[in-house]
Amino acid sequence: MVSEKYAPKGIEGKWQQLWAEQNVFKADEDSHKPKYFCLCMFPYPSGNIHMGHIRNYSIGDIIARYKRMKGFNVLQPIGWDSFGLPAENAAIQRGVHPREWTLQNIAQMKVELKSMGIGYDWDREVTTCLPEYYRWEQKLFTQFFEKDLAYKKTGQVNWCPKCETVLANEQVQEGACWRCDSPVTVKNLSQWYFKITAYADQLLSGHEQLEKKWPQRVLDMQKHWIGESQGGRIQFQIEGSSEKVEIFTTRPDTLFGVTFVTIAAAHPLAAKLCQAPQSIEQLEKIKKAVALRRPDEEIKEKKGFFTGSYAIHPLTKEKIPVWVGDFVVMEYGTGAVMAVPAHDQRDFEFATTYQLPIKRVIIPEGEHSSEPLKEAYTAPGVLVASGIFSGQDNELAKGAILTELEKKKLGVSTIQYRLRDWGVSRQRFWGAPIPIVYCKNCGTVPVPEKDLPVSLPMDVIFSGKQGNPLEHHPTFSKTQCPKCQKPARRETDTMDTFVESSWYYARYTDPHCSTGPFSKAKADYWLPVDYYVGGVEHACMHLLYSRFFHKILRDWGYLSGDEPFARLLTQGMVIKDGAKMSKSKGNVVTPGSILDRFGADTARLFSLFAAPPEKDLDWNEKGVEGCHRFLQRIWRLFYQHQSSLADPMVPESEISFSEKCLILRRKTHWMIQKMTDDIESEKFNVAISAAMELVNELYGALADNEKFFSSSEAKWTLQEAMRSLLLCLAPFAPHMMEELWHELGHRTFVTTAEWPKYRPELLVESKFTLVVQVNGKVRDRVEMAKGITKDDVQKLVLAMDKIKPFIEGKTLRQFIYVPEKIANVVVG
RNA sequence: GCCUGGAUGGCGGAACUGGUAGACGCGUUGGACUCAAAAUCCAAUUCUCGCAAGGGAGUGAGAGUUCGAUUCUCUCUCCAGGCACCA
């Protein structure tokens, strides 16, 4: 017997326990069913589950549960992205070791997460801060090193001179240190990089198979982030020196219009050319200004100075002055550009400011203009004053000029990417140690696999000052060279936390593997991830790094396939009162309070109903109540008709259904169709509304006649409706549906039941409503029999009482009929 | 600044390939039940003019294409996410 009141508390715990006892969510590889790997981006264990998590994991669980009911062998794992800054901050502030703080948070969040009833295979839990995980990451790092895909170069970091420590961008607030408020400076440090640019072309071409399966906006963002430009690298000899300057240009066709060369202040050549005290001063000024702004920020007034040196034009051999300019950045191309003021707006502005010559080499076809330019001419045209290339179309000249330069070994045709190599060094404690040893004799030596993991020590002092605590640890950095056994220094930098999240999805396929990151057989069975859910803020970094890792792991034989995530859903944020939930705004709603008051089913239902998944969701208490009410309405319907629902069903063929029951049955099958389609197309909010409509319809039948469901045909109709409703809502509110399913007499889980099928023949209607318009404005609606011809419709429409006044005395110009939808009378 | 999205009633949102704008939920109003309240059930609810019948306007703003535009094109405004050391 069902209790009168819907009391989620008792129900939810009970079913969660039963699911766990019977291993409902345990995934294994020896199933005859097709596999389905459903994954949500794993959480950072900050301490508490927040509404964003609830939403993320509810979305993932809908898919996982739906696919299970559709007959798939589903894997849905969970883990912890548990290295990172907050743990280290907690260590500084509270004197607790980051490991302890993190593991405590995990334990707490696990309890909260479990109370949501998400169908995780908890046996596959992965925690990235534990040595059994990061030892394999360290192994991969040594492979990056050996295959020349990890290298060291100088990189810039934010530096607080007072704390003597490196600051993350987040820790720099308006140019000052977040802890001591001192002005932040830029410091050059030797850092480790992964050569992601070597895979730039594959990361771009891989988009082909993600088309239509990933949101277009994510593909667009990645495409621009990678930023492919076709062009050439051209060498300019420095006059009276053996030095050369190599420039990158997308406009080799304008080579004859070069009137100066501009190099970045950070370019190695700049320091060499600027020896005079005055030049050095100017150079330092520009360096500082460039370091403090974003690379692509527009500069109102471009600044620069002449270095005093000249370059030799590769084809004309003219003398070209070399300038330093603040609009040239070292991060892109070669850090040097050939300036063509006549055909590039930035160069034009610079030339105007410093009164440098402007030489026009492209004119529109058929023109002979010699008027001075008011702005750069960037449209297509024909080359002039360009030696043997004069008269050529400028697009064709691009290739021709590069070919000429290639012949003379002064240039080469290339593709330049905006994407930069991935800096993975962090001067922090709470990360996976980079497994490298520096030996005076042997140089840079990777730690051999037998010595891995390089573990983080427990006896560490966190002062928040003087940089990475690992550097000051008494023994960590003191080691022996793995090659010559002589005393050597261990690398104290740790890895960017994005490295852990770049391969965790693959670890889930074999989470306890102790002979490698994972076994190939298991990875090949489960990968790719069929459905990946997470925030859109990861579009360019995490999602690009993971794709890079996947291709690396493929090339090294760890797994097969080109892409890690076959389908992607980027969900929006949870906001409250129009703003992101945050402690400082005081608008945080904790999941705990919602679970206490309404239960997990309501929380899950609301987070899917209130907004489409990809949009931001405004948390609204009243809306939560509405969803709770909806569940109560189902419960009450069930409670009030328990005896009817318990009656054994006679075969459908023995019943003749009244018109009213047929309408209800149509609604039931309409709901199944609608929910199936809407879940497939990720419109969960609309799917839920279909279930609400069916419930409304059932209540409507009772409003006309309290005893409506007492006839045998109506009982049959109600049973069909309720059974369908429980099945369709099982992924959304699994605990309650499980309870009612059990009450219907089932002794197996609704969670593992088969997803219902709708019957198309029950959806067919004989009539339709025709919308009648005059000149595109709706004037009337009328019921018509299906299959009516256009001529018959026209006759009927023109004779309609509400239509006549609008067409009287006017000429019929057109009669448009969209079958079974609309008729538009066009008069004039 | 650059890249990428978004904007629909009082609110969250719906609308198939260009074809009834506002499904569903919240809120509000009215009714039923009740001694009363809560809960529940039913009904109405884009704005505006009108006693009504009915008319007019309407999907961020402005233009355009079309018999017909929330949907397609152009221009603009505002908001959000990302910008490489938050994850």
Coordinates of N, CA and C in Angstrom, one line a residue, chain A residues 557-627:
Chain A
G557 N 50.2 4.4 -29.0 CA 49.6 3.0 -28.9 C 48.9 2.7 -27.7
Y558 N 48.5 3.7 -26.9 CA 47.8 3.4 -25.6 C 46.3 3.1 -25.9
L559 N 45.8 3.7 -27.0 CA 44.3 3.6 -27.3 C 44.1 3.8 -28.8
S560 N 42.9 3.5 -29.2 CA 42.6 3.7 -30.7 C 41.6 4.9 -30.8
G561 N 41.4 5.3 -32.0 CA 40.4 6.4 -32.2 C 41.0 7.7 -32.2
D562 N 40.4 8.7 -32.9 CA 41.0 10.0 -33.0 C 40.5 11.0 -32.0
E563 N 39.3 10.8 -31.5 CA 38.7 11.9 -30.7 C 38.2 11.2 -29.4
P564 N 38.4 11.9 -28.3 CA 37.9 11.4 -27.0 C 36.4 11.5 -26.7
F565 N 35.8 12.5 -27.2 CA 34.4 12.8 -26.8 C 33.5 12.9 -28.1
A566 N 32.7 11.8 -28.3 CA 31.9 11.7 -29.6 C 30.9 12.8 -29.6
R567 N 30.2 13.0 -28.4 CA 29.2 14.0 -28.4 C 29.3 14.9 -27.2
L568 N 29.1 16.2 -27.3 CA 29.3 17.1 -26.2 C 28.1 17.9 -25.9
L569 N 27.8 18.1 -24.7 CA 26.7 19.0 -24.3 C 27.3 20.0 -23.3
T570 N 27.3 21.3 -23.6 CA 27.8 22.3 -22.7 C 26.7 23.0 -22.0
Q571 N 26.6 22.8 -20.7 CA 25.5 23.3 -19.9 C 25.8 24.7 -19.3
G572 N 24.7 25.4 -19.1 CA 24.9 26.8 -18.6 C 25.1 26.8 -17.1
M573 N 25.3 28.0 -16.6 CA 25.6 28.1 -15.2 C 24.2 28.2 -14.4
V574 N 24.4 28.0 -13.1 CA 23.2 28.2 -12.2 C 23.3 29.5 -11.6
I575 N 22.4 30.4 -11.8 CA 22.4 31.7 -11.3 C 21.2 32.0 -10.4
K576 N 21.3 33.0 -9.6 CA 20.2 33.4 -8.7 C 20.1 34.9 -8.7
D577 N 18.8 35.3 -8.9 CA 18.5 36.7 -9.0 C 19.4 37.4 -10.1
G578 N 19.6 36.7 -11.2 CA 20.3 37.3 -12.3 C 21.8 37.3 -12.1
A579 N 22.4 36.8 -11.0 CA 23.8 36.8 -10.9 C 24.3 35.4 -10.5
K580 N 25.6 35.2 -10.8 CA 26.2 33.9 -10.5 C 26.2 33.8 -9.0
M581 N 25.8 32.5 -8.5 CA 25.8 32.3 -7.1 C 27.2 32.4 -6.5
S582 N 27.4 33.2 -5.5 CA 28.7 33.3 -4.9 C 28.5 33.8 -3.4
K583 N 29.5 33.3 -2.6 CA 29.4 33.7 -1.2 C 29.4 35.2 -1.0
S584 N 30.2 35.9 -1.8 CA 30.3 37.3 -1.6 C 29.0 38.0 -1.9
K585 N 28.2 37.5 -2.8 CA 26.9 38.1 -3.1 C 25.8 37.6 -2.1
G586 N 26.1 36.5 -1.4 CA 25.2 36.0 -0.4 C 23.9 35.4 -1.0
N587 N 24.1 34.9 -2.2 CA 22.9 34.4 -2.9 C 23.1 32.9 -3.1
V588 N 23.8 32.2 -2.3 CA 24.1 30.8 -2.5 C 23.0 30.0 -1.9
V589 N 22.4 29.1 -2.7 CA 21.5 28.1 -2.2 C 22.2 26.8 -2.1
T590 N 22.2 26.2 -1.0 CA 23.0 24.9 -0.9 C 22.0 23.7 -1.2
P591 N 22.5 22.8 -1.9 CA 21.7 21.6 -2.3 C 21.1 20.9 -1.0
G592 N 21.9 20.9 0.1 CA 21.5 20.3 1.3 C 20.1 20.7 1.7
S593 N 19.9 22.0 1.7 CA 18.6 22.6 2.2 C 17.4 22.1 1.2
I594 N 17.7 22.1 -0.1 CA 16.7 21.7 -1.0 C 16.4 20.2 -0.9
L595 N 17.4 19.4 -0.6 CA 17.2 17.9 -0.5 C 16.4 17.7 0.8
D596 N 16.7 18.4 1.8 CA 16.0 18.2 3.1 C 14.5 18.5 2.9
R597 N 14.2 19.6 2.2 CA 12.8 20.0 2.1 C 12.0 19.3 1.1
F598 N 12.7 19.0 -0.1 CA 11.9 18.5 -1.2 C 12.4 17.1 -1.7
G599 N 13.6 16.8 -1.3 CA 14.1 15.5 -1.8 C 14.9 15.6 -3.1
A600 N 15.7 14.6 -3.4 CA 16.5 14.6 -4.6 C 15.7 14.6 -5.9
D601 N 14.6 13.9 -5.9 CA 13.8 13.8 -7.1 C 13.4 15.2 -7.6
T602 N 12.9 16.0 -6.6 CA 12.5 17.4 -6.9 C 13.6 18.2 -7.4
A603 N 14.8 18.1 -6.7 CA 15.9 18.9 -7.1 C 16.4 18.6 -8.5
R604 N 16.4 17.3 -8.8 CA 16.8 16.8 -10.1 C 15.8 17.3 -11.2
L605 N 14.5 17.1 -10.9 CA 13.5 17.5 -11.8 C 13.6 19.0 -12.1
F606 N 13.7 19.8 -11.1 CA 13.7 21.3 -11.3 C 15.0 21.7 -12.1
S607 N 16.1 21.1 -11.8 CA 17.3 21.5 -12.5 C 17.3 21.2 -14.0
L608 N 16.4 20.3 -14.3 CA 16.2 20.0 -15.8 C 15.0 20.7 -16.4
F609 N 14.0 21.1 -15.5 CA 12.8 21.7 -16.1 C 12.9 23.2 -16.2
A610 N 13.7 23.8 -15.4 CA 13.7 25.3 -15.3 C 14.3 26.0 -16.5
A611 N 15.1 25.3 -17.3 CA 15.8 25.9 -18.4 C 16.3 24.8 -19.3
P612 N 16.5 25.1 -20.6 CA 17.2 24.1 -21.5 C 18.6 24.0 -21.0
P613 N 19.2 22.8 -21.1 CA 20.5 22.5 -20.5 C 21.6 23.5 -20.9
E614 N 21.6 24.0 -22.1 CA 22.8 24.8 -22.5 C 22.6 26.2 -22.0
K615 N 21.5 26.6 -21.5 CA 21.3 28.0 -21.1 C 21.5 28.1 -19.6
D616 N 21.8 29.3 -19.1 CA 21.9 29.6 -17.7 C 20.5 29.3 -17.0
L617 N 20.6 28.8 -15.8 CA 19.4 28.4 -15.1 C 19.2 29.4 -13.9
D618 N 18.1 30.1 -13.8 CA 17.9 31.0 -12.7 C 17.2 30.2 -11.6
W619 N 17.9 30.1 -10.4 CA 17.3 29.3 -9.3 C 16.1 30.1 -8.7
N620 N 15.0 29.4 -8.6 CA 13.8 30.0 -8.1 C 13.1 29.1 -7.2
E621 N 13.0 29.5 -6.0 CA 12.3 28.6 -4.9 C 10.9 28.2 -5.3
K622 N 10.2 29.2 -5.9 CA 8.8 28.9 -6.2 C 8.7 27.8 -7.4
G623 N 9.7 27.9 -8.2 CA 9.7 26.9 -9.3 C 10.0 25.5 -8.8
V624 N 10.9 25.5 -7.8 CA 11.2 24.2 -7.1 C 9.9 23.6 -6.5
E625 N 9.1 24.5 -5.8 CA 7.9 24.1 -5.3 C 6.9 23.5 -6.4
G626 N 6.9 24.2 -7.5 CA 6.1 23.8 -8.6 C 6.4 22.3 -9.0
C627 N 7.7 22.0 -9.1 CA 8.1 20.7 -9.5 C 7.8 19.7 -8.4

